Amino acid sequence: QTADSRPYLLLPNGQKQFACGVLLVHGFLASPAELRELGEKFAAMGHAVMGVRLAGHGTSP
């Protein structure tokens, strides 16, 4: 598993409470890193964001 393939949780401004959450699921032959920039935009808008790694994806560079 590469560093960019790890799942992540982005919280808006470090908040522990938020109004809405967003789940980002990558496509075939992809990894969570490919959606992180989008996740950061959602977090900047006040949403909690989780980027997940599907089994068997993102395990090699």
Short mmCIF file of C-alpha atoms in Angstrom, two decimals:
data_model
loop_
_atom_site.label_atom_id
_atom_site.label_comp_id
_atom_site.label_asym_id
_atom_site.label_seq_id
_atom_site.Cartn_x
_atom_site.Cartn_y
_atom_site.Cartn_z
CA GLN A 1 0.00 0.00 0.00
CA THR A 2 1.46 3.34 -1.02
CA ALA A 3 1.18 6.48 1.11
CA ASP A 4 -1.22 8.08 -1.39
CA SER A 5 -3.49 5.05 -1.36
CA ARG A 6 -4.38 5.33 2.34
CA PRO A 7 -7.96 6.19 3.30
CA TYR A 8 -8.44 9.64 4.85
CA LEU A 9 -10.83 11.70 6.96
CA LEU A 10 -10.93 15.46 6.43
CA LEU A 11 -12.75 17.57 9.01
CA PRO A 12 -13.80 21.16 8.30
CA ASN A 13 -11.39 23.45 10.17
CA GLY A 14 -10.60 20.63 12.60
CA GLN A 15 -14.19 20.61 13.89
CA LYS A 16 -15.57 17.55 15.63
CA GLN A 17 -19.17 18.38 14.72
CA PHE A 18 -20.47 19.14 11.25
CA ALA A 19 -23.79 19.34 9.42
CA CYS A 20 -23.09 16.96 6.55
CA GLY A 21 -20.65 14.26 5.54
CA VAL A 22 -19.33 13.26 2.12
CA LEU A 23 -18.11 9.78 1.22
CA LEU A 24 -15.70 9.64 -1.73
CA VAL A 25 -15.28 6.25 -3.42
CA HIS A 26 -12.68 5.96 -6.18
CA GLY A 27 -13.24 4.17 -9.47
CA PHE A 28 -11.70 1.03 -10.94
CA LEU A 29 -7.86 1.07 -11.04
CA ALA A 30 -7.77 4.20 -8.85
CA SER A 31 -7.01 5.13 -5.24
CA PRO A 32 -8.27 7.65 -2.63
CA ALA A 33 -5.48 10.07 -3.60
CA GLU A 34 -7.18 10.81 -6.90
CA LEU A 35 -10.18 12.29 -5.06
CA ARG A 36 -8.34 14.07 -2.24
CA GLU A 37 -8.33 17.50 -3.91
CA LEU A 38 -12.10 17.27 -4.34
CA GLY A 39 -12.39 16.16 -0.71
CA GLU A 40 -10.39 19.18 0.45
CA LYS A 41 -12.81 21.46 -1.42
CA PHE A 42 -15.79 19.85 0.31
CA ALA A 43 -14.03 20.19 3.69
CA ALA A 44 -13.39 23.88 3.01
CA MET A 45 -17.16 24.22 2.46
CA GLY A 46 -17.80 22.83 5.97
CA HIS A 47 -18.37 19.13 5.24
CA ALA A 48 -16.63 16.17 6.83
CA VAL A 49 -15.10 14.01 4.09
CA MET A 50 -14.01 10.39 4.10
CA GLY A 51 -12.04 8.94 1.21
CA VAL A 52 -12.03 5.14 1.28
CA ARG A 53 -9.80 2.55 -0.40
CA LEU A 54 -11.60 -0.38 -1.94
CA ALA A 55 -10.02 -3.79 -1.32
CA GLY A 56 -7.36 -4.62 -3.91
CA HIS A 57 -6.94 -1.02 -5.10
CA GLY A 58 -4.00 1.29 -4.45
CA THR A 59 -1.75 -1.51 -3.24
CA SER A 60 1.18 -0.76 -5.57
CA PRO A 61 2.65 2.40 -7.14
#
